[in-house]
Short mmCIF file of C-alpha atoms and ligand atoms in Angstrom, two decimals:
data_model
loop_
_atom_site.label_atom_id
_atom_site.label_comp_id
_atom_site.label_asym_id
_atom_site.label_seq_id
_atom_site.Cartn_x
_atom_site.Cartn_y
_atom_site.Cartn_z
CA UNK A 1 5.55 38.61 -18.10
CA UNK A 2 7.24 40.10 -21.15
CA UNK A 3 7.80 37.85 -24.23
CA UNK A 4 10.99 38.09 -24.12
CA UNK A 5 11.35 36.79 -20.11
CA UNK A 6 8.56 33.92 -21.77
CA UNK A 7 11.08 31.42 -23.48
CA UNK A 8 14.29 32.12 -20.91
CA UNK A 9 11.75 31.27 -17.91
CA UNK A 10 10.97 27.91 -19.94
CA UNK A 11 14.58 26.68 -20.18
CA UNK A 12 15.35 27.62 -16.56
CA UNK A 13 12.04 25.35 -15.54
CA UNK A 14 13.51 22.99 -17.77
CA UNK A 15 17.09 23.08 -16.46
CA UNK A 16 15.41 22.85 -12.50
CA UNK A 17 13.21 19.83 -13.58
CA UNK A 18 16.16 17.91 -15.32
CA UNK A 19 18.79 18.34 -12.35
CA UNK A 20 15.66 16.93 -10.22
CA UNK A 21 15.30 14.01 -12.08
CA UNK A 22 19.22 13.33 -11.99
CA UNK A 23 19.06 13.25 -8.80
CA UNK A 24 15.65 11.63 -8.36
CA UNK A 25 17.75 8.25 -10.40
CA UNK A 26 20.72 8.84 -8.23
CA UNK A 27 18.24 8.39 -5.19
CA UNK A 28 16.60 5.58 -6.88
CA UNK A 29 19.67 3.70 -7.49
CA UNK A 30 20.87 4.33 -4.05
CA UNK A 31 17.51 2.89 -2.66
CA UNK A 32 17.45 0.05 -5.02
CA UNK A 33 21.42 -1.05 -3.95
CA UNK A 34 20.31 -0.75 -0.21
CA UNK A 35 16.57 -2.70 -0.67
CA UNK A 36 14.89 0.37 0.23
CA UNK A 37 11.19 1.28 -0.18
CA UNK A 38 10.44 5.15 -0.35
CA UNK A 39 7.22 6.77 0.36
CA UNK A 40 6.64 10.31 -0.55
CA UNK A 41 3.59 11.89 1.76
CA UNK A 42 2.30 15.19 0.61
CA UNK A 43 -0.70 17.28 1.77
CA UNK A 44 -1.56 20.92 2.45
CA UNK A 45 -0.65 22.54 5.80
CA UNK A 46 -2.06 21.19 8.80
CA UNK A 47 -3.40 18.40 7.01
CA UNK A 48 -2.17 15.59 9.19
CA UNK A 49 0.71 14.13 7.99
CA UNK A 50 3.04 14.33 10.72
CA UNK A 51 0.47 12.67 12.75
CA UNK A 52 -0.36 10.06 10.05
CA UNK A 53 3.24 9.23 10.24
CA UNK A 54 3.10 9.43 14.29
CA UNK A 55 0.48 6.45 14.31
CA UNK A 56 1.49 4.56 11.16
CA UNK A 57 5.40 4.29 12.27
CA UNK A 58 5.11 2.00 15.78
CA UNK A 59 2.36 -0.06 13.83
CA UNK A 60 4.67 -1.35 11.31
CA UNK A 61 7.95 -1.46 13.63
CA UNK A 62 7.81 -5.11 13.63
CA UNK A 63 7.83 -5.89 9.92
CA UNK A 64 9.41 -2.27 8.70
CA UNK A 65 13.21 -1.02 9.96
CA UNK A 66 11.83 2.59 9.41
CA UNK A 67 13.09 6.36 9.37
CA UNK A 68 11.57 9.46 8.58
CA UNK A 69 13.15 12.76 6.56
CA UNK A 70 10.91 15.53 6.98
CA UNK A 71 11.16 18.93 5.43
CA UNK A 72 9.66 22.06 6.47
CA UNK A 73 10.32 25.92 5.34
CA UNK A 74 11.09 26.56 9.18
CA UNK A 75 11.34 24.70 12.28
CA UNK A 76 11.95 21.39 13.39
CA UNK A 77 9.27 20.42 15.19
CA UNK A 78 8.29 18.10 12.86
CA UNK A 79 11.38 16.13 13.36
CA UNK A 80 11.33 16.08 16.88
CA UNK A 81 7.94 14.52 16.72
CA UNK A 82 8.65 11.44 14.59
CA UNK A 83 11.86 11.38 16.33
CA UNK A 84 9.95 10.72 19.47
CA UNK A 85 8.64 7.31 17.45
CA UNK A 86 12.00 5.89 18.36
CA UNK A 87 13.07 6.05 14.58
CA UNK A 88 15.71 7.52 13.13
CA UNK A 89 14.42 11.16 11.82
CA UNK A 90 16.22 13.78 9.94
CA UNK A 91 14.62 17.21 9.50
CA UNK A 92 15.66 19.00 6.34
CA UNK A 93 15.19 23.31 7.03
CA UNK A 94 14.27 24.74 3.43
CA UNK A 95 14.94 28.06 4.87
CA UNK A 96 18.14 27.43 4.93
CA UNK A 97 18.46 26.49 1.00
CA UNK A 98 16.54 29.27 -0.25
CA UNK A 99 13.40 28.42 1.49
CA UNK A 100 11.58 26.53 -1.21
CA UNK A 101 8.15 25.25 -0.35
CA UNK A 102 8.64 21.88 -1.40
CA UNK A 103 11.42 19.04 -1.15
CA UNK A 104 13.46 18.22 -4.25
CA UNK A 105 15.35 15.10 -4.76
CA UNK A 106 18.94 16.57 -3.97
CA UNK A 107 17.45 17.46 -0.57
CA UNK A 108 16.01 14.23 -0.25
CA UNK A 109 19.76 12.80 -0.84
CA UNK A 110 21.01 14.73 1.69
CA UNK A 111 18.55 13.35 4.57
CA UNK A 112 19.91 9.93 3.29
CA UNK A 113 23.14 10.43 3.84
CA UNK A 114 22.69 10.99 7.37
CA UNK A 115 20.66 7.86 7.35
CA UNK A 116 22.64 4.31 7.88
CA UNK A 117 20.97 2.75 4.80
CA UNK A 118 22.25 -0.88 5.34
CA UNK A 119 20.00 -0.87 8.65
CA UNK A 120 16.56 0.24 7.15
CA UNK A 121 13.76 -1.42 4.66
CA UNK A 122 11.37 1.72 4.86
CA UNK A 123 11.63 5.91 4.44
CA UNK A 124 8.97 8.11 4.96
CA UNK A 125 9.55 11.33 3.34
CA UNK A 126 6.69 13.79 4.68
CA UNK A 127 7.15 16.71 2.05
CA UNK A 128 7.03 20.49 3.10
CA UNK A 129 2.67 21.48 3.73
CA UNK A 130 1.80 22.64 0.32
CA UNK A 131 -0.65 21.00 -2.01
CA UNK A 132 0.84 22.22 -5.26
CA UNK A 133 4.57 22.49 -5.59
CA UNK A 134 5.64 19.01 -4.16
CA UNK A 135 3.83 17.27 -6.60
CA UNK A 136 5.94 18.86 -9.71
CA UNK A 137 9.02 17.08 -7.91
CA UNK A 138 10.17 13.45 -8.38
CA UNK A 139 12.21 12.61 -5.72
CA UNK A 140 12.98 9.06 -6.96
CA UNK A 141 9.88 7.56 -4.50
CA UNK A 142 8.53 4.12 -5.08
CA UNK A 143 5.10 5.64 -4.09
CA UNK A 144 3.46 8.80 -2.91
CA UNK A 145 0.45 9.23 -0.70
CA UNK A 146 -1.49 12.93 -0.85
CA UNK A 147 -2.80 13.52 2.64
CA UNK A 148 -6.82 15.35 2.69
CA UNK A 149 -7.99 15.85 6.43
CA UNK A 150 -12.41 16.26 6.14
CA UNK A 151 -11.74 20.05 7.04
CA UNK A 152 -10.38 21.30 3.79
CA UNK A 153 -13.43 20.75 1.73
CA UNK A 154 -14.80 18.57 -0.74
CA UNK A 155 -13.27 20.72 -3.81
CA UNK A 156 -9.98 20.77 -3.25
CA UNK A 157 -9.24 17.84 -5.59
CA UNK A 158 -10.15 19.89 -8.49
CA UNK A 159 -8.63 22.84 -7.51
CA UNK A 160 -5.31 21.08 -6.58
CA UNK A 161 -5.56 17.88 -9.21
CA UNK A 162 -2.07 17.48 -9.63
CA UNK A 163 -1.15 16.10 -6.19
CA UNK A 164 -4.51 13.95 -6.76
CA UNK A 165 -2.64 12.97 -10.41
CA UNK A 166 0.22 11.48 -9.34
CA UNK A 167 -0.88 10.19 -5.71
CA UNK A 168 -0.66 6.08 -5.45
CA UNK A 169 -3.40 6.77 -2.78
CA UNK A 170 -5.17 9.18 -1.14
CA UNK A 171 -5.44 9.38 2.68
CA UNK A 172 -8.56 11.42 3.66
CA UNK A 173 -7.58 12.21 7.04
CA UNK A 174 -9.58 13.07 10.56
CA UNK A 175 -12.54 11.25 9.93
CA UNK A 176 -12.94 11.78 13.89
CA UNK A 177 -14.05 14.66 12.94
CA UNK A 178 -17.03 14.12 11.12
CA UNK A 179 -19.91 14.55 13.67
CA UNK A 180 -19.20 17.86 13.73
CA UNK A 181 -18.53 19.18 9.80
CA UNK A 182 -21.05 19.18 7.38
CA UNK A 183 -18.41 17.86 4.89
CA UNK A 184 -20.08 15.63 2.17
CA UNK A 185 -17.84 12.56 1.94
CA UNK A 186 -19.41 11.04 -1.16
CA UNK A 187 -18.78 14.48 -3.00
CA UNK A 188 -14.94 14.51 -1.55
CA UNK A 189 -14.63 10.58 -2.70
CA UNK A 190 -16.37 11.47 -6.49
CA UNK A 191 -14.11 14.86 -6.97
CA UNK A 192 -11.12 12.48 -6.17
CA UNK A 193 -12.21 9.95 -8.82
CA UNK A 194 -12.53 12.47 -11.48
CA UNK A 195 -8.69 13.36 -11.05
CA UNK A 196 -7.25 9.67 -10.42
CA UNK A 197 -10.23 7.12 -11.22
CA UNK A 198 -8.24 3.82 -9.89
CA UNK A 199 -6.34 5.78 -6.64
CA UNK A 200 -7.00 4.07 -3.61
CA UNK A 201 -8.63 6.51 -0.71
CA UNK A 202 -8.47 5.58 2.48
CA UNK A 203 -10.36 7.06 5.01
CA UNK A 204 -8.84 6.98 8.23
CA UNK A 205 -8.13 8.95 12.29
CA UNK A 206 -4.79 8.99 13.11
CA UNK A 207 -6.24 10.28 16.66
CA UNK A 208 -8.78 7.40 16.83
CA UNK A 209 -6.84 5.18 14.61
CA UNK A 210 -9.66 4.18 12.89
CA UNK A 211 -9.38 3.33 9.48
CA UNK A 212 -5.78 2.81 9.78
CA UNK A 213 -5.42 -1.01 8.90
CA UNK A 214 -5.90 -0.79 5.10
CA UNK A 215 -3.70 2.08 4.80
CA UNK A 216 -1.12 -0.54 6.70
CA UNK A 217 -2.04 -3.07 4.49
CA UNK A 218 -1.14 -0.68 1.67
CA UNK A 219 1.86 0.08 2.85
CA UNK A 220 3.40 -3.17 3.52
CA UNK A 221 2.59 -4.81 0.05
CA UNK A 222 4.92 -1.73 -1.43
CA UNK A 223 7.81 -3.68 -3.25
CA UNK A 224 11.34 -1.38 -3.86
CA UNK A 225 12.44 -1.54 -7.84
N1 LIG B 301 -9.04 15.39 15.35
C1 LIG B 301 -7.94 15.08 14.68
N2 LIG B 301 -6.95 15.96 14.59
C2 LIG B 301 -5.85 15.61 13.90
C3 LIG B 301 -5.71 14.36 13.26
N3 LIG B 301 -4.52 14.32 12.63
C4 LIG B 301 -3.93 15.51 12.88
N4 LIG B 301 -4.74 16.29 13.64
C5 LIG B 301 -4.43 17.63 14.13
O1 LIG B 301 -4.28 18.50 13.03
C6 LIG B 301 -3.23 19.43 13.30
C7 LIG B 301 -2.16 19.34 12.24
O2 LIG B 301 -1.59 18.04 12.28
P1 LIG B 301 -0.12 17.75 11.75
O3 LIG B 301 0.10 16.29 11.87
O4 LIG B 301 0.84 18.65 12.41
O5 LIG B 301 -0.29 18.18 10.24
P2 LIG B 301 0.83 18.26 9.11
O6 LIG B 301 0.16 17.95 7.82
O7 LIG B 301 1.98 17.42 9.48
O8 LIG B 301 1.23 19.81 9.16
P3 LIG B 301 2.48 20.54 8.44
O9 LIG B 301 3.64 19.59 8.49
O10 LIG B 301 2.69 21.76 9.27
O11 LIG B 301 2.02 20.82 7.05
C8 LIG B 301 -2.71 19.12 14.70
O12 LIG B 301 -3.36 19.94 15.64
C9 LIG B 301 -3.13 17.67 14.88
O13 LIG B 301 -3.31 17.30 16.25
C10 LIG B 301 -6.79 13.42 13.40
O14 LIG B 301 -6.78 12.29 12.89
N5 LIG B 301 -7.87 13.86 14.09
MG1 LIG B 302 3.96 17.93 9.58
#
């Protein structure tokens, strides 16, 4: 990059990042008039988060009136899935705005307004698979959860430490899995602490469902601002 494309790249980061966080307090306002609890979940491709969401949803229908936006660069497949929880699910195409690989608040708006707010306590927002750009994007959550499945290897807290930064926990995902991986848990747990000392991990199946009750427990003692 030129010098001269240096300091007119800054102030169009800087314009992005400030019309996010407009609409990140817009959303956060909106959430807080309706007694709403949002939780961002963010994780690389394939990671599990659609099926974290598939067994975390029915297990907290009786205490949580719960629905789901989900954005993906193409497809909706995602939203047919947590659609097929019973709760209400919108599925936000980035393709269609440009095709960016993460969700920003505005498009987080949108999925609300096609959500009756007075009949809810709880949104999921399962962000677009990417381990790096959703992170950089307050969408005016209450808490975020970064989704690791055992596959991905042990280092890819430090090579992706911002989603590790500002996670309020860390779900390390397929632990099913494990008889068959040679993944070293205690080095995955450690490279977490060094980017988030305090995070809480949990270590759960979302095929088994083991694991899954602290993560509920987590989830439930979320209070909205
Ligand atoms: N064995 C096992 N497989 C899992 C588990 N969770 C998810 N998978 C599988 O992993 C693959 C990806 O799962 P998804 O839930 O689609 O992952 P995702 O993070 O939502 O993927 P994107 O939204 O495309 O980024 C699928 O084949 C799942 O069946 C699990 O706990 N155990
Ligand atoms: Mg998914």
């Amino acid at each position: 990059m030129s010098q001269k494309q240096g300091p007119r790249r800054v102030e169009l980061v800087t314009k992005v990042l400030a019309a996010n966080e407009r609409a990140a307090e817009d959303n956060r306002r909106r959430l807080r008039e309706a007694g709403i609890v949002l939780i961002d979940v963010m994780g690389g491709p394939g990671a599990g988060k659609t099926a974290l969401l598939e067994a975390t949803i029915p297990r907290l229908a009786a205490a949580r009136r719960t629905a789901v936006v989900v954005g993906d660069i193409a497809t909706a497949n995602d939203g047919e899935r947590l659609a097929a929880t019973g709760v209400p699910a919108v599925q936000i195409v980035t393709e269609d705005m440009g095709g960016a690989c993460h969700l920003e608040a505005g498009f987080v708006a949108a999925g609300l307004d096609r959500l009756d707010l007075g009949a809810l306590d709880l949104v999921f927002v399962e962000n677009v698979g990417n381990l790096v750009c959703p992170a950089e994007f307050d969408l005016g959550h209450h808490a975020r959860a970064v989704v690791l499945s055992v596959t991905e290897g042990e280092d890819k807290p430090l090579k992706y430490p911002l989603a590790f930064r500002v996670a309020d926990a860390v779900v390390v995902s397929k632990i099913d899995l494990l008889p068959h991986l040679t993944v070293d848990l205690g080095a995955l747990r450690a490279n977490i602490r060094r980017i988030n000392a305090k995070v809480p991990i949990f270590e759960l199946s979302a095929r088994s469902g083991e694991g899954l009750e602290p993560w509920l427990d987590w989830l439930r003692g979320i209070r909205g601002s």
